[in-house]
Coordinates of C-alpha atoms in Angstrom, one line a residue:
M1487 CA -17.0 -5.6 7.2
K1488 CA -17.1 -2.5 9.3
K1489 CA -16.0 1.1 8.7
L1490 CA -13.2 2.4 11.0
V1491 CA -15.3 5.4 12.0
E1492 CA -17.9 2.9 13.3
L1493 CA -15.4 1.6 15.9
S1494 CA -15.1 2.8 19.4
N1495 CA -11.9 4.7 20.2
E1496 CA -10.5 1.7 22.0
E1497 CA -11.3 -0.6 19.0
A1498 CA -9.6 1.9 16.7
R1499 CA -6.5 2.0 19.0
K1500 CA -6.2 -1.7 18.9
Y1501 CA -6.6 -1.7 15.1
F1502 CA -4.0 0.9 14.4
T1503 CA -1.4 -0.8 16.6
K1504 CA -1.5 -4.1 14.8
G1505 CA 1.6 -5.0 12.9
S1506 CA -0.3 -5.2 9.7
S1507 CA -1.7 -1.7 10.2
Y1508 CA 1.7 -0.2 10.9
F1509 CA 3.1 -1.6 7.6
S1510 CA 0.4 -2.7 5.2
G1511 CA 2.8 -4.4 2.7
D1512 CA 3.9 -8.0 2.5
V1513 CA 6.9 -9.3 4.5
P1514 CA 7.9 -12.9 5.2
N1515 CA 6.3 -14.4 8.2
Y1516 CA 9.5 -14.4 10.3
V1517 CA 9.3 -10.5 10.3
S1518 CA 6.8 -8.6 12.4
F1519 CA 6.8 -5.0 13.8
E1520 CA 4.2 -5.8 16.4
P1521 CA 6.6 -6.7 19.3
I1522 CA 8.3 -3.3 19.0
L1523 CA 4.9 -1.5 18.9
E1524 CA 3.8 -3.3 22.0
D1525 CA 6.9 -2.6 23.9
V1526 CA 6.9 1.1 22.9
A1527 CA 3.3 1.4 23.9
S1528 CA 4.1 -0.1 27.3
V1529 CA 6.9 2.5 27.9
L1530 CA 4.8 5.5 26.7
N1531 CA 1.9 4.3 28.7
G1532 CA -0.5 6.8 27.1
D1533 CA 1.9 9.7 27.2
S1534 CA 3.2 11.7 24.2
Y1535 CA 6.6 11.0 22.7
T1536 CA 7.6 14.5 23.8
A1537 CA 7.8 13.4 27.4
F1538 CA 10.7 11.2 26.4
K1539 CA 12.8 13.5 24.2
S1540 CA 15.9 15.5 24.8
A1541 CA 15.7 17.3 21.4
N1542 CA 13.3 18.0 18.7
P1543 CA 13.2 14.9 16.4
G1544 CA 12.1 17.2 13.5
E1545 CA 15.7 18.5 13.4
Y1546 CA 17.1 15.1 12.5
P1547 CA 16.9 13.3 9.2
G1548 CA 16.2 9.5 9.2
V1549 CA 13.7 9.5 12.0
N1550 CA 11.5 7.4 9.8
Y1551 CA 12.9 4.5 7.9
N1552 CA 12.6 4.8 4.1
F1553 CA 11.7 1.5 2.4
V1554 CA 11.9 1.6 -1.4
V1555 CA 9.8 -0.5 -3.8
N1556 CA 10.8 -0.5 -7.5
K1557 CA 7.7 -0.2 -9.7
D1558 CA 9.1 -1.0 -13.2
G1559 CA 12.4 -2.7 -12.8
R1560 CA 14.2 0.5 -13.9
L1561 CA 13.7 4.1 -12.8
A1562 CA 10.3 4.3 -11.1
W1563 CA 10.2 3.9 -7.3
R1564 CA 7.5 4.0 -4.6
P1565 CA 8.9 5.1 -1.3
Y1566 CA 7.4 3.4 1.8
E1567 CA 8.2 4.9 5.2
L1568 CA 8.2 3.0 8.5
I1569 CA 7.2 5.7 10.9
H1570 CA 9.3 6.0 14.1
P1571 CA 7.4 3.7 16.4
A1572 CA 7.5 6.1 19.4
I1573 CA 5.9 8.9 17.2
Y1574 CA 3.5 6.4 15.6
V1575 CA 2.2 5.1 18.9
S1576 CA 2.0 8.6 20.3
L1577 CA 0.0 9.7 17.3
V1578 CA -2.3 6.8 17.7
E1579 CA -2.9 7.9 21.3
V1580 CA -3.8 11.4 20.1
I1581 CA -6.2 10.2 17.5
C1582 CA -7.8 7.6 19.6
D1583 CA -8.4 9.8 22.7
S1584 CA -12.1 9.5 23.4
D1585 CA -12.9 13.2 22.7
N1586 CA -10.6 13.4 19.7
W1587 CA -12.0 10.2 18.2
S1588 CA -15.6 11.6 18.6
H1589 CA -14.6 14.8 16.8
I1590 CA -13.0 12.9 13.9
V1591 CA -16.0 10.7 13.5
S1592 CA -18.2 13.8 13.5
R1593 CA -16.1 15.4 10.8
F1594 CA -16.3 12.3 8.6
S1595 CA -20.1 12.6 8.9
S1596 CA -20.0 16.2 7.7
F1597 CA -17.9 15.2 4.6
A1598 CA -20.5 12.7 3.5
G1599 CA -23.3 13.4 1.0
G1600 CA -23.4 15.8 -1.9
S1601 CA -21.6 15.6 -5.2
V1602 CA -18.8 13.3 -4.2
D1603 CA -19.5 9.7 -3.2
C1604 CA -16.4 8.4 -1.2
C1605 CA -15.9 4.7 -1.7
S1606 CA -12.6 4.4 0.2
A1607 CA -13.6 4.9 3.8
P1608 CA -11.2 2.6 5.6
V1609 CA -12.8 -0.7 6.7
M1610 CA -11.9 -3.7 8.8
S1611 CA -12.9 -7.3 8.5
L1612 CA -15.5 -8.9 10.8
D1613 CA -14.7 -12.4 9.7
H1614 CA -11.7 -14.6 8.9
Q1615 CA -10.6 -12.3 6.1
S1616 CA -7.8 -9.8 6.5
D1617 CA -8.5 -6.1 6.7
S1618 CA -6.9 -5.7 3.3
A1619 CA -9.3 -8.2 1.9
A1620 CA -12.2 -6.3 3.4
Q1621 CA -11.0 -3.1 1.7
V1622 CA -10.7 -5.0 -1.6
R1623 CA -14.3 -6.2 -1.3
S1624 CA -15.4 -2.7 -0.5
W1625 CA -13.7 -1.4 -3.6
W1626 CA -15.3 -4.0 -5.9
Q1627 CA -18.8 -3.3 -4.5
S1628 CA -18.6 0.4 -4.3
V1629 CA -16.6 1.5 -7.3
E1630 CA -16.7 -1.0 -10.2
Q1631 CA -20.2 -2.2 -9.7
R1632 CA -21.6 1.2 -9.2
S1633 CA -19.7 2.5 -12.2
L1634 CA -21.2 -0.1 -14.4
S1635 CA -24.7 0.7 -13.1
Y1636 CA -24.2 4.4 -14.0
S1637 CA -24.2 3.4 -17.7
L1638 CA -28.0 3.4 -17.5
E1639 CA -27.9 7.2 -16.7
F1640 CA -24.7 8.6 -18.2
S1641 CA -22.9 8.3 -21.5
H1642 CA -19.5 9.7 -20.4
V1643 CA -17.0 8.7 -17.7
L1644 CA -13.8 10.7 -17.0
H1645 CA -11.0 9.1 -15.0
T1646 CA -8.4 11.1 -13.2
D1647 CA -6.1 10.8 -10.1
V1648 CA -3.7 12.8 -7.9
I1649 CA 0.0 12.9 -8.7
D1650 CA 2.0 11.7 -5.6
C1651 CA -1.0 12.1 -3.3
Y1652 CA 0.8 11.3 0.0
G1653 CA 4.0 13.1 -0.9
S1654 CA 2.2 16.3 -1.9
L1655 CA -0.3 16.6 0.9
Y1656 CA 0.1 19.9 2.8
T1657 CA 0.2 18.9 6.5
H1658 CA -1.4 22.1 7.8
S1659 CA -4.5 21.1 5.8
I1660 CA -5.1 18.4 8.3
S1661 CA -6.2 21.1 10.8
W1662 CA -8.3 22.8 8.1
A1663 CA -10.1 19.4 7.5
L1664 CA -10.7 18.8 11.2
H1665 CA -11.6 22.3 12.3
G1666 CA -12.5 24.3 9.2
L1667 CA -10.2 26.8 7.5
E1668 CA -11.1 29.8 9.5
D1669 CA -10.8 28.2 13.0
A1670 CA -7.6 26.4 12.0
K1671 CA -6.0 29.6 10.8
K1672 CA -7.1 31.5 13.9
N1673 CA -5.6 28.8 16.2
K1674 CA -2.6 27.8 14.1
R1675 CA -0.3 28.3 17.1
K1676 CA -2.5 26.5 19.6
N1677 CA -0.6 23.3 20.4
S1678 CA -3.6 21.7 22.1
L1679 CA -5.7 21.8 18.8
L1680 CA -6.2 18.2 17.5
G1681 CA -5.2 19.1 14.0
N1682 CA -2.0 20.8 15.1
K1683 CA -1.1 17.8 17.3
I1684 CA -1.4 15.5 14.3
D1685 CA 0.5 17.9 12.1
S1686 CA 3.3 18.3 14.6
H1687 CA 3.7 14.5 15.0
I1688 CA 4.0 14.1 11.2
Q1689 CA 6.5 17.0 11.0
A1690 CA 8.6 15.5 13.9
S1691 CA 9.0 12.3 12.0
R1692 CA 9.8 13.9 8.6
Y1693 CA 12.6 16.4 9.3
G1694 CA 10.1 19.2 9.9
Q1695 CA 8.6 19.1 6.4
T1696 CA 5.1 20.4 5.9
N1697 CA 4.7 18.8 2.5
G1698 CA 3.9 15.1 2.5
I1699 CA 2.9 12.3 4.8
S1700 CA 4.4 8.8 5.1
Q1701 CA 3.1 6.0 2.8
G1702 CA 2.6 2.4 3.9
S1703 CA 0.5 2.4 7.1
A1704 CA -3.3 2.2 7.8
L1705 CA -2.9 5.3 10.0
M1706 CA -1.6 7.5 7.2
D1707 CA -4.3 6.1 4.9
F1708 CA -6.8 7.3 7.5
I1709 CA -5.3 10.8 7.7
A1710 CA -5.2 11.1 3.9
E1711 CA -8.9 10.2 3.9
I1712 CA -9.5 13.0 6.4
V1713 CA -7.9 15.6 4.1
L1714 CA -9.5 14.1 0.9
G1715 CA -12.9 14.1 2.7
Y1716 CA -12.4 17.8 3.4
V1717 CA -11.7 18.3 -0.3
D1718 CA -14.9 16.4 -1.1
M1719 CA -16.8 18.9 1.1
L1720 CA -15.2 21.8 -0.8
I1721 CA -16.2 20.2 -4.1
N1722 CA -19.8 19.6 -2.9
S1723 CA -20.1 23.2 -1.9
A1724 CA -18.9 24.4 -5.4
L1725 CA -21.0 22.0 -7.5
G1726 CA -24.2 21.7 -5.5
E1727 CA -26.7 18.9 -6.0
P1728 CA -25.6 16.3 -8.5
D1729 CA -28.6 16.4 -10.8
D1730 CA -26.8 15.8 -14.1
F1731 CA -23.6 14.1 -13.0
R1732 CA -22.1 11.8 -10.4
I1733 CA -18.6 11.6 -8.9
L1734 CA -17.1 8.5 -7.3
R1735 CA -13.8 8.8 -5.4
F1736 CA -11.6 5.9 -4.2
R1737 CA -8.7 7.4 -2.3
D1738 CA -7.0 9.7 -4.8
D1739 CA -8.8 8.3 -7.9
Y1740 CA -11.8 10.1 -9.3
R1741 CA -14.5 9.0 -11.7
I1742 CA -16.8 11.7 -13.1
F1743 CA -20.0 10.5 -14.8
A1744 CA -21.8 13.0 -17.1
N1745 CA -23.6 13.2 -20.5
S1746 CA -21.2 15.5 -22.3
D1747 CA -17.5 16.3 -22.7
D1748 CA -18.1 19.9 -21.6
R1749 CA -19.9 19.0 -18.4
A1750 CA -17.3 16.4 -17.4
E1751 CA -14.5 18.9 -18.0
E1752 CA -16.2 21.6 -16.0
I1753 CA -16.4 19.2 -13.0
L1754 CA -12.8 18.2 -13.5
K1755 CA -11.7 21.8 -13.2
V1756 CA -13.5 22.2 -9.9
I1757 CA -11.9 19.0 -8.5
S1758 CA -8.5 20.3 -9.7
D1759 CA -9.0 23.7 -8.0
K1760 CA -10.1 22.2 -4.7
L1761 CA -7.2 19.7 -4.6
R1762 CA -4.7 22.4 -5.3
S1763 CA -5.8 24.2 -2.1
V1764 CA -4.3 21.3 0.0
G1765 CA -1.1 21.0 -2.1
M1766 CA -2.3 18.3 -4.5
K1767 CA -2.7 18.3 -8.3
L1768 CA -4.2 15.9 -10.9
G1769 CA -2.1 13.9 -13.2
V1770 CA -2.6 14.8 -16.8
S1771 CA -1.1 11.6 -18.2
K1772 CA -3.6 9.5 -16.2
T1773 CA -6.7 11.6 -17.1
F1774 CA -8.8 10.2 -19.9
L1775 CA -12.5 10.4 -21.1
S1776 CA -14.5 7.5 -22.4
R1777 CA -17.8 7.8 -24.2
N1778 CA -18.9 4.3 -23.2
V1779 CA -19.4 4.0 -19.4
V1780 CA -19.3 0.1 -19.4
E1781 CA -16.1 0.0 -21.3
G1782 CA -14.6 2.9 -19.4
S1783 CA -15.4 1.5 -16.0
I1784 CA -13.2 -1.5 -16.2
K1785 CA -9.4 -1.1 -16.5
P1786 CA -7.9 -2.3 -19.8
D1787 CA -5.5 -4.7 -18.0
K1788 CA -8.4 -6.3 -16.1
L1789 CA -10.4 -6.8 -19.3
A1790 CA -7.3 -8.4 -20.9
G1791 CA -6.7 -10.5 -17.8
I1792 CA -10.3 -11.8 -18.0
D1793 CA -9.7 -12.8 -21.6
L1794 CA -6.4 -14.5 -20.7
Q1795 CA -7.9 -16.3 -17.7
D1796 CA -10.8 -17.6 -19.8
L1797 CA -8.5 -19.2 -22.3
G1798 CA -7.9 -22.0 -19.8
D1799 CA -5.2 -24.6 -19.7
A1800 CA -6.4 -26.2 -22.9
N1801 CA -4.9 -23.4 -24.9
A1802 CA -1.6 -23.6 -23.2
K1803 CA -1.1 -27.2 -22.1
T1804 CA 2.5 -27.0 -20.8
I1805 CA 3.8 -25.0 -17.9
Q1806 CA 6.2 -23.2 -20.2
K1807 CA 3.5 -22.1 -22.5
Q1808 CA 1.4 -20.8 -19.5
L1809 CA 4.4 -18.9 -18.2
L1810 CA 5.0 -17.4 -21.7
R1811 CA 1.4 -16.2 -21.7
L1812 CA 1.9 -14.6 -18.4
H1813 CA 5.2 -13.1 -19.6
S1814 CA 3.5 -11.6 -22.7
F1815 CA 0.7 -10.2 -20.5
G1816 CA 3.3 -8.7 -18.2
M1817 CA 5.1 -7.0 -21.1
R1818 CA 1.8 -5.4 -22.1
F1819 CA 0.7 -4.5 -18.6
P1820 CA 3.8 -4.4 -16.3
N1821 CA 3.1 -4.3 -12.6
S1822 CA -0.7 -4.1 -13.2
G1823 CA -3.2 -5.4 -10.7
A1824 CA -4.4 -8.0 -13.2
L1825 CA -0.9 -9.3 -13.7
R1826 CA -0.5 -9.6 -9.9
R1827 CA -3.8 -11.6 -9.7
L1828 CA -2.8 -13.9 -12.6
V1829 CA 0.6 -14.6 -11.2
S1830 CA -0.9 -15.3 -7.8
E1831 CA -3.4 -17.7 -9.3
F1832 CA -0.6 -19.4 -11.2
H1833 CA 1.4 -19.8 -8.0
T1834 CA -1.5 -21.6 -6.3
K1835 CA -1.9 -23.9 -9.3
I1836 CA 1.7 -24.8 -9.9
T1837 CA 2.2 -26.1 -6.3
K1838 CA 0.2 -29.1 -7.4
H1839 CA 2.9 -30.2 -9.9
S1840 CA 5.5 -32.5 -8.2
E1841 CA 7.5 -33.9 -11.1
R1842 CA 10.7 -32.3 -12.4
P1843 CA 10.1 -30.9 -15.9
D1844 CA 12.7 -31.4 -18.7
D1845 CA 12.6 -27.6 -19.4
L1846 CA 13.0 -26.6 -15.7
E1847 CA 15.7 -24.0 -16.3
V1848 CA 13.7 -22.4 -19.1
Q1849 CA 10.6 -22.2 -16.8
V1850 CA 12.8 -20.6 -14.1
A1851 CA 14.2 -18.1 -16.6
I1852 CA 10.7 -17.0 -17.8
A1853 CA 9.3 -16.7 -14.3
T1854 CA 12.4 -14.7 -13.2
D1855 CA 11.9 -12.3 -16.1
I1856 CA 8.3 -11.7 -15.1
G1857 CA 9.5 -10.5 -11.7
F1858 CA 12.3 -8.5 -13.3
V1859 CA 10.0 -6.6 -15.5
S1860 CA 7.3 -6.2 -12.9
P1861 CA 8.9 -6.2 -9.4
A1862 CA 5.5 -5.7 -7.7
T1863 CA 4.7 -9.3 -8.5
F1864 CA 7.8 -10.7 -6.8
P1865 CA 6.2 -12.2 -3.7
A1866 CA 4.2 -14.5 -5.9
V1867 CA 7.0 -15.0 -8.4
A1868 CA 9.3 -16.0 -5.5
G1869 CA 6.7 -18.6 -4.6
I1870 CA 6.7 -19.9 -8.2
L1871 CA 10.5 -20.0 -8.3
S1872 CA 10.7 -21.7 -4.9
H1873 CA 8.4 -24.5 -6.1
L1874 CA 10.2 -25.0 -9.5
I1875 CA 13.7 -25.0 -8.1
S1876 CA 12.7 -27.3 -5.3
L1877 CA 12.2 -30.0 -8.0
A1878 CA 15.9 -29.8 -9.0
S1879 CA 18.9 -31.7 -7.5
P1880 CA 20.8 -30.1 -4.6
D1881 CA 23.7 -28.9 -6.9
E1882 CA 21.3 -27.6 -9.5
K1883 CA 19.3 -25.7 -6.9
S1884 CA 22.3 -23.7 -5.9
R1885 CA 23.2 -22.9 -9.5
L1886 CA 19.7 -21.8 -10.4
W1887 CA 19.2 -19.6 -7.3
M1888 CA 22.5 -17.9 -7.9
K1889 CA 21.4 -17.1 -11.5
V1890 CA 18.1 -15.7 -10.2
R1891 CA 19.9 -13.7 -7.5
K1892 CA 22.4 -12.3 -10.1
K1893 CA 19.6 -11.2 -12.5
M1894 CA 17.4 -9.7 -9.8
A1895 CA 20.3 -7.7 -8.4
R1896 CA 20.2 -5.7 -11.6
V1897 CA 16.8 -4.1 -10.4
P1898 CA 18.1 -0.9 -8.8
Y1899 CA 17.3 0.3 -5.3
N1900 CA 14.7 -2.3 -4.3
G1901 CA 14.9 -3.2 -0.7
Y1902 CA 11.5 -4.8 -0.8
L1903 CA 12.6 -7.3 -3.4
E1904 CA 15.8 -8.1 -1.4
I1905 CA 13.7 -9.1 1.6
W1906 CA 11.9 -11.7 -0.6
L1907 CA 15.1 -12.9 -2.2
Q1908 CA 16.4 -13.5 1.2
R1909 CA 13.3 -15.5 2.1
V1910 CA 13.8 -17.9 -0.9
T1911 CA 17.6 -18.4 -0.9
Q1912 CA 18.5 -18.6 2.8
P1913 CA 16.4 -21.5 4.2
K1914 CA 18.8 -24.2 5.4
T1915 CA 17.5 -26.6 2.6
I1916 CA 18.9 -24.0 0.1
G1917 CA 21.7 -22.6 2.3
I1918 CA 23.0 -19.8 0.0
P1919 CA 24.7 -17.0 1.9
F1920 CA 22.7 -13.8 1.4
T1921 CA 24.2 -10.4 1.8
S1922 CA 22.3 -7.2 1.2
D1923 CA 22.4 -3.5 1.8
E1924 CA 18.8 -3.6 2.9
S1925 CA 18.7 -2.9 6.7
I1926 CA 15.8 -5.4 7.3
C1927 CA 17.8 -8.1 5.6
K1928 CA 20.8 -7.3 7.8
I1929 CA 18.6 -7.5 11.0
V1930 CA 17.3 -10.9 9.9
N1931 CA 20.9 -12.0 9.6
G1932 CA 21.6 -11.0 13.2
E1933 CA 23.4 -7.7 12.6
T1934 CA 22.8 -4.8 14.9
V1935 CA 21.1 -2.1 12.7
D1936 CA 19.0 0.9 13.7
L1937 CA 16.1 1.5 11.4
W1938 CA 15.1 4.8 13.0
E1939 CA 17.2 7.7 14.3
N1940 CA 16.9 7.7 18.1
V1941 CA 19.5 10.3 19.2
W1942 CA 16.7 12.6 20.2
I1943 CA 15.3 10.2 22.8
S1944 CA 16.4 10.7 26.4
S1945 CA 14.7 7.6 27.9
K1946 CA 16.8 4.5 28.1
S1947 CA 13.7 2.3 28.5
L1948 CA 12.3 3.7 25.3
Q1949 CA 15.6 3.2 23.5
S1950 CA 15.6 -0.4 24.7
A1951 CA 12.0 -0.9 23.5
L1952 CA 13.2 0.2 20.0
D1953 CA 15.7 -2.7 19.7
T1954 CA 15.2 -3.7 16.1
S1955 CA 16.2 -7.4 16.7
K1956 CA 12.6 -7.7 18.0
I1957 CA 11.2 -7.6 14.5
V1958 CA 12.6 -11.0 13.8
V1959 CA 10.1 -13.5 15.2
G1960 CA 11.5 -16.6 13.5
N1961 CA 14.6 -17.9 11.9
V1962 CA 14.9 -17.5 8.2
S1963 CA 17.0 -20.7 8.0
D1964 CA 14.0 -22.6 9.4
A1965 CA 11.6 -21.2 6.8
K1966 CA 10.1 -23.8 4.4
E1967 CA 11.9 -24.1 1.1
V1968 CA 8.7 -23.7 -0.9
I1969 CA 6.6 -20.6 -0.3
Q1970 CA 3.0 -21.8 0.2
P1971 CA 0.1 -19.7 -1.2
E1972 CA -1.1 -18.8 2.3
E1973 CA 2.3 -17.2 3.2
I1974 CA 1.5 -14.4 0.7
E1975 CA -2.2 -14.2 1.5
L1976 CA -2.0 -10.4 1.8
F1977 CA -0.4 -10.2 -1.7
K1978 CA -3.3 -12.3 -3.1
Q1979 CA -6.0 -10.2 -1.4
N1980 CA -4.5 -7.0 -2.7
A1981 CA -4.3 -8.5 -6.2
W1982 CA -8.0 -9.2 -6.1
A1983 CA -8.7 -5.4 -6.1
Y1984 CA -8.2 -5.7 -9.9

């Protein structure tokens, strides 16, 4: 495991232009954004996107592609954005320029030390694990374990986090973070300033907005860490040496350790004030104080998940009973990390069962409802359903999948879920025609759809490089009927963060 700021600028460039860095979520293995990134990089050849434009992209909506994930099956959504590849690759070139990368690495060094201990510096794997898995291992080692050890010194832990961190970040604060507030203000119209270049790229991709950055890529995670590191420095300056407290930060999540309510709340106010200076604010509903550090350091859903896991199969001997236990847990902790982990483990276990159960339709109904209540679990739920329904007769398979499709269609505005429904219903061994309003599903089906607004591009070679048919690197009809655990490896590794 290696921190990104420990890489050379060339290693960082290679990392950021991987398909899994461009979009860090899970997609079926016949979809990849890497071919487009490679072709765009070849056309740009190290130049800025501005050399290929006939108009300002910031004057057009839809330059980025919005990709919606439903969080609760009802009215809560998380917007992912696929940044326009030309602007994305151009921004990677800016950040990974040798001098610029050295400056960024130096600024990260200046953020370190003091009151706030940052545990979320982006990392990459040095072994067979995915970069996401490396980040998960870093989280476990740096946050949970250290939190538990602080119970020897402190009696109180206060949890808080930022509301809509990426969506509220003030883009001009990127320059403040990289150059200091005074110099950034003095040079706010200087186009050659690194912070201004990054800011202008982000605004160009987001309709000229100065509030918010895209969510869903390793590059934007990195930029968010630059700004949050700057906030750490402001907090350090205000609080001084941490002689009677400690602060751990993982991305936009803060844990304050102290020995009294008053001291913890004093520190909370300082954090709130400094975050507000870059456009962010803390979420009152997610702020809570525990007077037992061991208990307060582990999330309630994780503790409940450990209890459920330890019950073992002996306490629920049938698949239906095990599914009902998962369903009950999901109703108590919908979309929780612990639920994602438990569903993922169940997916791995159920693939070893090869006989058709008498209660197959009941099992399918329970598993489907887990995904309906907690759409974030759907890649693993889809794997469970693909195995269960594969045990049915051909006619029964079609009937069951149609019922699943009809129920999941009631989850509003969830393009992410549609992509996985396509994965499990369209292999030729199932053969159910799949129609969807989700653009990526249409592209997989061979339709010509533009994900990004390209009207501002003057170069025909760049427009050709942006041909969205390139994201399809395999045929969905050739996909295996049953999703194997390794196909959703990224989902599993993310689940282990909890």
